[in-house]
Short mmCIF file of C-alpha atoms and ligand atoms in Angstrom, two decimals:
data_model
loop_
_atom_site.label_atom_id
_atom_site.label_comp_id
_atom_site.label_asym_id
_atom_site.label_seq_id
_atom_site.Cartn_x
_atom_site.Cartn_y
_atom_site.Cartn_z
CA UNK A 1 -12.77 -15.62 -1.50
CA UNK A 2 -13.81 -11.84 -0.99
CA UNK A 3 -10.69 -10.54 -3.54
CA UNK A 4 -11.11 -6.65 -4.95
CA UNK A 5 -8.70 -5.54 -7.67
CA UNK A 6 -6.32 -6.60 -10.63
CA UNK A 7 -3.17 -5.84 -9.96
CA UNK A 8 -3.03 -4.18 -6.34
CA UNK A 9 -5.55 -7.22 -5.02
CA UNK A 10 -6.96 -7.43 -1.93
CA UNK A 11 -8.26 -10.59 -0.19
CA UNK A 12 -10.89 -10.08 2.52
CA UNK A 13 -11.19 -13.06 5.00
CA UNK A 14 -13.06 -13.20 8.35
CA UNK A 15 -16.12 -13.40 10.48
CA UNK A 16 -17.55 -10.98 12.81
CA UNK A 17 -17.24 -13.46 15.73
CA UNK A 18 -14.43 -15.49 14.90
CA UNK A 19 -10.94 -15.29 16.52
CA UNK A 20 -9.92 -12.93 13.29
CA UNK A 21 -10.72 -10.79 10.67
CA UNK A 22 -8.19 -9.94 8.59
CA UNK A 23 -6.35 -9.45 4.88
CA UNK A 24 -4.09 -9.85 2.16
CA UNK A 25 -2.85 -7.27 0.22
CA UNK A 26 -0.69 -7.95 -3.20
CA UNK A 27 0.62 -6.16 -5.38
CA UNK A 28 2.09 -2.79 -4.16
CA UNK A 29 5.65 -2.01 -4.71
CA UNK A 30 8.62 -2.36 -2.64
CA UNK A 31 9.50 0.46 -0.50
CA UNK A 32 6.78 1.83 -0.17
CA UNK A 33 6.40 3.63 3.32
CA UNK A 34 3.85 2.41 5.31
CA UNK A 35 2.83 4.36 8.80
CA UNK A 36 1.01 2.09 11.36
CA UNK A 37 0.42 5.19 13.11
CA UNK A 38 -2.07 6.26 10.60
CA UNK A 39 -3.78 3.00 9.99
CA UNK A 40 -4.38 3.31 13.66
CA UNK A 41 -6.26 6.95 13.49
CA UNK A 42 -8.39 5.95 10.66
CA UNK A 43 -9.06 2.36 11.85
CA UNK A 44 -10.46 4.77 15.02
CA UNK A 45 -12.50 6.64 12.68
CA UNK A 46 -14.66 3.61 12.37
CA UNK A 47 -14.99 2.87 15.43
CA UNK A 48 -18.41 3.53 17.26
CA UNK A 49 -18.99 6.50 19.11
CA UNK A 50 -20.94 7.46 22.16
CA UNK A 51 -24.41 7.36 21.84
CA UNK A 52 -24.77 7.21 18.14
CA UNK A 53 -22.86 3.90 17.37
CA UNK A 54 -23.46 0.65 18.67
CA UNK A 55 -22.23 -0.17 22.05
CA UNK A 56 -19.62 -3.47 21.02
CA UNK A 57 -16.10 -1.57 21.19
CA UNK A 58 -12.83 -3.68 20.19
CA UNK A 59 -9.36 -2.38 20.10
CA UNK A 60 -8.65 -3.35 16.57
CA UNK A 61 -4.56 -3.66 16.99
CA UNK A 62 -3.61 -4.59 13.29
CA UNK A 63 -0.97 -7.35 13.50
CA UNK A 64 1.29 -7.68 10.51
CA UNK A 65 2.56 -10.90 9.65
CA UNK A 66 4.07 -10.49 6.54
CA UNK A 67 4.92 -7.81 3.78
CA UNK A 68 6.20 -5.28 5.75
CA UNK A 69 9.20 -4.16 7.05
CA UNK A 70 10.59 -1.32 8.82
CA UNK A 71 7.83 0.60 7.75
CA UNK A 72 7.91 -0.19 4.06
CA UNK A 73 6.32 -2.72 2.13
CA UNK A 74 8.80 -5.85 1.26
CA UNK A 75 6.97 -5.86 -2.46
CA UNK A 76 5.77 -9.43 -1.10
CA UNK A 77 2.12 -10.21 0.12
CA UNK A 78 0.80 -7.86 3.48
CA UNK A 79 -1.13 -10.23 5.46
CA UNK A 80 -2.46 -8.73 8.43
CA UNK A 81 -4.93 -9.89 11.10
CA UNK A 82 -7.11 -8.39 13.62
CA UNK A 83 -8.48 -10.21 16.72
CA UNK A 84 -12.14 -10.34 17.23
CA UNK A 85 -12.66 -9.48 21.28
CA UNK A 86 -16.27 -8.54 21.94
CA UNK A 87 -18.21 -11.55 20.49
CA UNK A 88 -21.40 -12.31 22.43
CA UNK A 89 -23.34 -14.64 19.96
CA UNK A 90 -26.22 -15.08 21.90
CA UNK A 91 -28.01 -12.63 20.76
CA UNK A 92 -28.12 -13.56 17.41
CA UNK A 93 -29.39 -17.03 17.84
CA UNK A 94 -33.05 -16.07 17.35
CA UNK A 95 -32.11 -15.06 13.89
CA UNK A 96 -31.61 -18.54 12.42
CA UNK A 97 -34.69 -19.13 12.67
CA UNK A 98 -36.36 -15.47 12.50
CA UNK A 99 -34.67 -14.13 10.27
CA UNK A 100 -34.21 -10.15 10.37
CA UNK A 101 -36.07 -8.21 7.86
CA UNK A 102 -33.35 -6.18 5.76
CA UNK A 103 -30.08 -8.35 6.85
CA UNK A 104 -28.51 -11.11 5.05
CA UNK A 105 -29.89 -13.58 7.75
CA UNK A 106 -32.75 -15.01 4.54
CA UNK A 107 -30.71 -15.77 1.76
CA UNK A 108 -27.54 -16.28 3.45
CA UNK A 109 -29.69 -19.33 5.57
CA UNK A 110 -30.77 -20.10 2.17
CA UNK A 111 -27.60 -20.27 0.43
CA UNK A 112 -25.13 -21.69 2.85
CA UNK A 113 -25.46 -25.11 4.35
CA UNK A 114 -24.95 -24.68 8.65
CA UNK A 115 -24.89 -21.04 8.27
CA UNK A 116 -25.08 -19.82 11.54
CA UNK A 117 -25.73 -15.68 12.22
CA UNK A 118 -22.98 -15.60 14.44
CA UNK A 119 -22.92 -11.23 14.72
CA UNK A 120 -23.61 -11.21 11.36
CA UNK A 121 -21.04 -13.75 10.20
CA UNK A 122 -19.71 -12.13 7.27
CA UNK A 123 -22.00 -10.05 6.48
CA UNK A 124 -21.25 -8.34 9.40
CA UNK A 125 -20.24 -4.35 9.20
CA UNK A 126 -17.11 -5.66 11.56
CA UNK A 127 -15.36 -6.70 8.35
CA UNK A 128 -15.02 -3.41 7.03
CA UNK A 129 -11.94 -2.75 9.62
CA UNK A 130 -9.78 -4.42 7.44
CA UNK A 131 -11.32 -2.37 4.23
CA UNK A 132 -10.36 0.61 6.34
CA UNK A 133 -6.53 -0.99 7.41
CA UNK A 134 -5.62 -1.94 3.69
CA UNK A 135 -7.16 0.99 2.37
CA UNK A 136 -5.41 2.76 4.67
CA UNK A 137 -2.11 1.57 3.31
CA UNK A 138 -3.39 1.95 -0.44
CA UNK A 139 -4.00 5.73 0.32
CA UNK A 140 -0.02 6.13 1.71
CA UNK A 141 0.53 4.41 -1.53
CA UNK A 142 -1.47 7.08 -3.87
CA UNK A 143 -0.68 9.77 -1.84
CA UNK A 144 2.62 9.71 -3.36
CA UNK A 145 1.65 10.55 -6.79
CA UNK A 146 -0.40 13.67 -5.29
CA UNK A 147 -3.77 11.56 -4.95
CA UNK A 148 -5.82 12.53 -1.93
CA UNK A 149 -9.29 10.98 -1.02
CA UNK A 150 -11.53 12.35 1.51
CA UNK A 151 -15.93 11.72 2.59
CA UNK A 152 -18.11 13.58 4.38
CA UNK A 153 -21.72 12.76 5.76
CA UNK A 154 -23.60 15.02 3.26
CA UNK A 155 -27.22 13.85 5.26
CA UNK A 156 -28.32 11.48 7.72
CA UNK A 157 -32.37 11.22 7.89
CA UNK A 158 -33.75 14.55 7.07
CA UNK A 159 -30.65 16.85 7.75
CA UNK A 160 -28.93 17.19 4.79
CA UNK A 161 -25.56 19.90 4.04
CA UNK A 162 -26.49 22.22 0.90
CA UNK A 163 -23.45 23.48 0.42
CA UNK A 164 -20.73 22.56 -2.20
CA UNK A 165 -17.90 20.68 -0.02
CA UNK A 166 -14.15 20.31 -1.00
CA UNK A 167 -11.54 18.13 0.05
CA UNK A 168 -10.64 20.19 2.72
CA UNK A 169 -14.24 19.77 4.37
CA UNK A 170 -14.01 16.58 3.84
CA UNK A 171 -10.60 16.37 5.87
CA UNK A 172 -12.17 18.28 8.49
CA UNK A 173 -15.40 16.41 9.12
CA UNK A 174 -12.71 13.68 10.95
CA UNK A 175 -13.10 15.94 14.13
CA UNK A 176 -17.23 15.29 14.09
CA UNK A 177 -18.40 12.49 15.33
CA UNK A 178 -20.92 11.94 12.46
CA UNK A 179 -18.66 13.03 9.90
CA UNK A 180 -20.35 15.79 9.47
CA UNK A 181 -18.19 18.83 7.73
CA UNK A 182 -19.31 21.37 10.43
CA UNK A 183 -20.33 21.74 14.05
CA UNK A 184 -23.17 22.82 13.42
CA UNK A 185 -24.56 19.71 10.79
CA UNK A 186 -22.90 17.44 12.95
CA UNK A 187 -25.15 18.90 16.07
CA UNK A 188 -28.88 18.01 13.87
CA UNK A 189 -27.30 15.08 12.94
CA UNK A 190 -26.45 13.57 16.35
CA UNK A 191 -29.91 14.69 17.60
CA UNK A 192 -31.09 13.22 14.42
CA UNK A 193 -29.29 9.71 15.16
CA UNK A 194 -30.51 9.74 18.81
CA UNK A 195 -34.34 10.37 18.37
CA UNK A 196 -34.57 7.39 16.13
CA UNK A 197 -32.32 5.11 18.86
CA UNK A 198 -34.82 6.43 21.35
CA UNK A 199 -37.85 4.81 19.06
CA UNK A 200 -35.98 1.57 18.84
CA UNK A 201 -35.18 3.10 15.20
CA UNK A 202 -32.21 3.59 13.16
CA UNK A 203 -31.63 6.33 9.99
CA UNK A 204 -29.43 6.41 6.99
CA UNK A 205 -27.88 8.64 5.12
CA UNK A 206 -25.36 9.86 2.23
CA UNK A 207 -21.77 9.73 2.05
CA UNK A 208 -19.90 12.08 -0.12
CA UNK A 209 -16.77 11.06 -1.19
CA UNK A 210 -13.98 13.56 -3.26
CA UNK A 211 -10.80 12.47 -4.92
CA UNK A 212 -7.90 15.11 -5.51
CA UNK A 213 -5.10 14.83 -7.83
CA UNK A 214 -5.75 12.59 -10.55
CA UNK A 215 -4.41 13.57 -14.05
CA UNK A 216 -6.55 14.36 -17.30
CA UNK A 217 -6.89 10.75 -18.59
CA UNK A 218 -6.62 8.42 -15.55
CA UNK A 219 -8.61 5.91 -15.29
CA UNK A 220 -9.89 2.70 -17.57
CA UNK A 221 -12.21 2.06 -20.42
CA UNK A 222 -15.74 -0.12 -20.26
CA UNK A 223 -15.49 -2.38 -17.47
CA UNK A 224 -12.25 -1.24 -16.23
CA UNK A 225 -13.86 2.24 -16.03
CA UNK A 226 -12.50 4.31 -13.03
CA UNK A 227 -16.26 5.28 -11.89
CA UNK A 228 -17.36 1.06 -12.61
CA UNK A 229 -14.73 0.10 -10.49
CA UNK A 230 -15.56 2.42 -7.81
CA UNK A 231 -19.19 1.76 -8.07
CA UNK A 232 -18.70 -1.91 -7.92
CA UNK A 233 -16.35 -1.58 -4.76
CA UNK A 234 -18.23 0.89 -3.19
CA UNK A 235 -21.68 -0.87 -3.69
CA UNK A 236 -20.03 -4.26 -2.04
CA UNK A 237 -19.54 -2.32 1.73
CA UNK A 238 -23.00 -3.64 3.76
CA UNK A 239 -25.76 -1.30 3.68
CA UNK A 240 -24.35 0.47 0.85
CA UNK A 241 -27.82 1.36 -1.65
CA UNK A 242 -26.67 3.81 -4.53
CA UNK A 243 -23.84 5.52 -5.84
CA UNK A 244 -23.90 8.32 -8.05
CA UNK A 245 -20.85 10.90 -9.62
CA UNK A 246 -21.52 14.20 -9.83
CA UNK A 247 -24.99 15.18 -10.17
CA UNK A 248 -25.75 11.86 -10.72
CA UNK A 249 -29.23 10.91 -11.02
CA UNK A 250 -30.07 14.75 -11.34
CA UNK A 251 -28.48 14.97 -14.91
CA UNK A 252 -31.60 12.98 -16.10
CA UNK A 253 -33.44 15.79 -16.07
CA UNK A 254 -31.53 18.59 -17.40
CA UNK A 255 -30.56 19.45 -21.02
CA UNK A 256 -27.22 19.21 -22.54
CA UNK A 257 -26.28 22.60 -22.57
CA UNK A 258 -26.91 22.94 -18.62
CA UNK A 259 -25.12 19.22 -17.58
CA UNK A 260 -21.73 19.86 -20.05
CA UNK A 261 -18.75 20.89 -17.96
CA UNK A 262 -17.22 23.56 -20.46
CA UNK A 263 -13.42 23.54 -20.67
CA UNK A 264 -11.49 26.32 -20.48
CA UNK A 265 -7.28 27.35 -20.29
CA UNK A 266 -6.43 28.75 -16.84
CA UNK A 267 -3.40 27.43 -15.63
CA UNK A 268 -3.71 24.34 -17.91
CA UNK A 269 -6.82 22.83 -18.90
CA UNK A 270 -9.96 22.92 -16.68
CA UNK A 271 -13.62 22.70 -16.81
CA UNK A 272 -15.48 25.03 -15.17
CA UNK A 273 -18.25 23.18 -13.40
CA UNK A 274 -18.20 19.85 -12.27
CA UNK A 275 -21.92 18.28 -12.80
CA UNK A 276 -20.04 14.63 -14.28
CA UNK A 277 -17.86 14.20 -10.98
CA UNK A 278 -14.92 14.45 -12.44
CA UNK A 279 -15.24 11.71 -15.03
CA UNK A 280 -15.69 11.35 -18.63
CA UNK A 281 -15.49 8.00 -20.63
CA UNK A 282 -14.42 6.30 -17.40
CA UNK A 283 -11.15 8.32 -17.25
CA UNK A 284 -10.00 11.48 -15.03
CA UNK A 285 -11.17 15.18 -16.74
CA UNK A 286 -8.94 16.42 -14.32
CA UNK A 287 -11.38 17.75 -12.07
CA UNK A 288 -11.89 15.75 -8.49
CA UNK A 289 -13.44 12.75 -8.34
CA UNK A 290 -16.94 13.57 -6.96
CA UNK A 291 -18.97 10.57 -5.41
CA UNK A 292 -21.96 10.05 -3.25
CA UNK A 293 -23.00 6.68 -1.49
CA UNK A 294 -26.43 6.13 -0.15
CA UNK A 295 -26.26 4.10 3.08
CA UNK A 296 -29.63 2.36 4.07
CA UNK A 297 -30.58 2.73 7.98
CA UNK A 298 -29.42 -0.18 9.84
CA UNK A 299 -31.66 -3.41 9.61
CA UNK A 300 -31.48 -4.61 13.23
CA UNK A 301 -33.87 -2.33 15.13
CA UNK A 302 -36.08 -2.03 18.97
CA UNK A 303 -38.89 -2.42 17.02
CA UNK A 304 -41.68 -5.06 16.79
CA UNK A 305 -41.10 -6.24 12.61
CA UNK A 306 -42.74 -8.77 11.00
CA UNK A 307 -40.62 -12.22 9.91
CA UNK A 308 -41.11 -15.91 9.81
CA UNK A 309 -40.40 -18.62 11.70
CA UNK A 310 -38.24 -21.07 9.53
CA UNK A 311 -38.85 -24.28 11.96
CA UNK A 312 -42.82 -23.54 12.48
CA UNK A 313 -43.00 -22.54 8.88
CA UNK A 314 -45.09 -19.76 9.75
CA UNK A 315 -45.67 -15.92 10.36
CA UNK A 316 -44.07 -14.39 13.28
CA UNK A 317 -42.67 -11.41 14.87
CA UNK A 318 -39.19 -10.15 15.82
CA UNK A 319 -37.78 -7.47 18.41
CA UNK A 320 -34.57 -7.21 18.20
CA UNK A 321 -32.13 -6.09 20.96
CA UNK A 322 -28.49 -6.36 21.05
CA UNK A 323 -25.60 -3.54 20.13
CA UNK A 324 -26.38 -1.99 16.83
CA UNK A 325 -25.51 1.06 15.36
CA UNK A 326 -28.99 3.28 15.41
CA UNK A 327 -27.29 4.45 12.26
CA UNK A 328 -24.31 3.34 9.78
CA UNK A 329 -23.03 6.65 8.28
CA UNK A 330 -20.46 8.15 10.55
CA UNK A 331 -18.74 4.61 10.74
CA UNK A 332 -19.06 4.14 6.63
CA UNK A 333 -17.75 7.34 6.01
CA UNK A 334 -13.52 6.47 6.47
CA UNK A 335 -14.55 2.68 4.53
CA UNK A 336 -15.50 4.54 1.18
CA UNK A 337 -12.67 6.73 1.46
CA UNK A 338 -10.47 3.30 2.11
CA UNK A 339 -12.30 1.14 -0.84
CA UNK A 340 -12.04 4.32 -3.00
CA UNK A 341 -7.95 4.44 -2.12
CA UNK A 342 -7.35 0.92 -2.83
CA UNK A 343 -9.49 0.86 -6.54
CA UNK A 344 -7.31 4.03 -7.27
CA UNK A 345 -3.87 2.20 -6.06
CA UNK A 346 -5.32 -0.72 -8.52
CA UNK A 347 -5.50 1.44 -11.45
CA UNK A 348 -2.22 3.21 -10.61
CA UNK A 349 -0.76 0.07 -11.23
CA UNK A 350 -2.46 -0.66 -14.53
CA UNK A 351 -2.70 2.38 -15.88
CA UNK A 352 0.27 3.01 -18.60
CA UNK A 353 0.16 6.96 -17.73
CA UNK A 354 1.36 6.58 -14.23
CA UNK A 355 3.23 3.45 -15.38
CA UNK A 356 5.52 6.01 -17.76
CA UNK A 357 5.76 8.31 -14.54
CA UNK A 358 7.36 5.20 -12.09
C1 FMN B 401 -19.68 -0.04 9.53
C2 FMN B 401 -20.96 -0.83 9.44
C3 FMN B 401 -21.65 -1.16 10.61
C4 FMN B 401 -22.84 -1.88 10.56
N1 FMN B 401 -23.49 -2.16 11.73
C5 FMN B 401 -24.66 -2.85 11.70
C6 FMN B 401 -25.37 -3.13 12.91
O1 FMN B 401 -24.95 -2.75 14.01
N2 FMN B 401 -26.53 -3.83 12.81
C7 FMN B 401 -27.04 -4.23 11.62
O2 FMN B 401 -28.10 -4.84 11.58
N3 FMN B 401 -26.40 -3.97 10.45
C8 FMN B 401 -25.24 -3.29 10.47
N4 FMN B 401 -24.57 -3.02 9.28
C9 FMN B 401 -25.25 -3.35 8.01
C10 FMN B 401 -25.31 -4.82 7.67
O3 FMN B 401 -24.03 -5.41 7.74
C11 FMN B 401 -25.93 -4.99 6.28
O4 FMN B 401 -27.11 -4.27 6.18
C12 FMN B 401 -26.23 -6.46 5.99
O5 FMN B 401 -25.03 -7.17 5.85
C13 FMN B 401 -27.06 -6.69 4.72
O6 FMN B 401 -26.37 -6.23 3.59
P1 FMN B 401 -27.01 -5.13 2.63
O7 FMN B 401 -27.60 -4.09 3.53
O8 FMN B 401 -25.86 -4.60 1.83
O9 FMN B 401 -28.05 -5.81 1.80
C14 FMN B 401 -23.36 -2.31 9.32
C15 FMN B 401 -22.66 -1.99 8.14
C16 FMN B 401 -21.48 -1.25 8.19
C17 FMN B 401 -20.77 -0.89 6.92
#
């Protein structure tokens, strides 16, 4: 059982080339209004595009079988299912018994008895659709208590955006194919994407992620931390390699009196930088939410790698071919916005500040 939260939980269930993939979803209230219009244009968002995603398309039509009715939730389970239409397993054969360096194929051959890499079983970066179609619902959820989430592609390879982004960039990137919050990044990045397909490469990259609108306070203490939760849910999406808030690994090396967001009174309390991300003791300082993800570059590549051969028992070599995303990043990019929607409808639901509010 893949199952993410505490009291809005999620249930992930599926396999990249089996008839479904699908969800549950427990826990929101009734009434809530749900638009399947807008689970359809971010489900889209991670969909592969021309030239810089892999070439296996599906339609991903979210069928709801429970939990929802005329467009509101019933306050019973959401279970929802989408079918799996583009599953050539052939390809993947090779890999149970060569594995691919830097997929799952090892230790998941390892682990499970008949495991057969079947697209990736579920490992496979197909599961994420229903990430993106519950979080999807999550973020209608929190976006009625004035909670907005948005990423960007802050680098892919060695083009990287310098500039401070808000949530508005981050809203905007959704007309760039890589996610990218301008034209003009999202130009060096596609360029950047296709000269590593052309090598039989792939590249990876950094997600940044901002959250709007959460109160002074919100959040959770030690292991119900708002930035332990998100790290936790954000680290489980495939490929995902680091998370950091704020300036993250940068604060290490500065001293106090440069990394302290000072407060200040203008128009209620505010700090006046943002180096922590927007969180202090696990809980909201009322500043956004400031993430970054780093996403690895995809494993499967043209390339000649060395592997093993499992029956032989020996060294070997693998090229792999087959539709894979050169790079992950512009696909990734809406599923940490939809992981980071559905921790924050989880704590919404715990949390005894937005409890008093309901
Ligand atoms: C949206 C998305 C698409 C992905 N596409 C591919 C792909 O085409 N080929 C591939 O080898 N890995 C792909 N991955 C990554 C693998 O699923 C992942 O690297 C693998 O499961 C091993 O997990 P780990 O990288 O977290 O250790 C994708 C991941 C995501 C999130």
């Amino acid at each position: 059982m893949y199952i993410l939260g505490k009291s809005v939980v999620f249930t992930l269930y599926g396999e990249s080339h089996a008839p479904y993939i699908g969800g549950f979803l427990e826990g929101l209230p009734e009434g809530t209004e749900v638009n399947i219009g807008q689970i359809d244009e971010e489900l889209a968002l991670r969909k592969p595009s021309n030239g810089i995603g892999t070439p296996r398309t599906e339609p991903d039509e979210v069928e709801f079988l429970s939990g929802l009715e005329n467009g509101r939730t019933t306050g019973e389970k959401i279970h929802f299912r989408i079918r799996n239409t583009n599953t050539d397993s052939s390809k993947y054969e090779m890999f149970n018994r060569t594995p691919r360096p830097g997929h799952a194929d090892l230790p998941a051959i390892a682990k499970f008895r008949n495991h057969e890499i079947k697209g990736g079983n579920q490992f496979s970066g197909r599961l994420t659709a229903s990430v993106v179609a519950a979080g999807s619902i999550a973020r209608q959820f929190i976006s009625e208590y004035g909670i907005t989430v948005g990423a960007f592609t802050k680098s892919i390879g060695e083009v990287a955006d310098g500039e401070d982004r808000s949530i508005t960039d981050a809203s905007n990137s959704r007309k760039n194919p890589t996610r990218a919050s301008t034209k003009d990044l999202d130009s060096m990045m596609t360029k950047e994407i296709i000269e590593a397909s052309e090598d039989g490469d792939s590249v990876g990259g950094v997600i940044e992620c901002i959250a709007t609108g959460l109160p002074i306070g919100f959040g959770g203490t030690w292991f119900e931390s708002l930035d332990a939760e998100i790290a936790g849910a954000v680290f489980s999406i495939p490929a995902c390699k680091g998370v950091e808030f704020g300036k993250g690994f940068r604060l290490a090396g500065m001293r106090g009196s440069e990394s302290n967001d000072p407060f200040c009174f203008d128009n209620g309390i505010k700090v006046r930088s943002n180096n922590m991300g927007g969180i202090l003791g696990g809980m909201s300082n009322g500043a956004p939410m400031v993430f970054r993800a780093a996403f690895k570059p995809t494993p499967s590549i043209g390339k000649e790698q060395d592997t093993v051969d499992l029956e032989r028992m020996e060294n070997a070599k693998i090229k792999i071919e087959g539709r894979h995303d050169p790079c992950i990043v512009p696909r990734a990019a809406i599923v940490v916005e939809s992981i980071t929607c559905l921790v924050i409808a989880d704590q919404i639901r715990r949390d005894s500040l937005w409890n008093l509010k309901i």
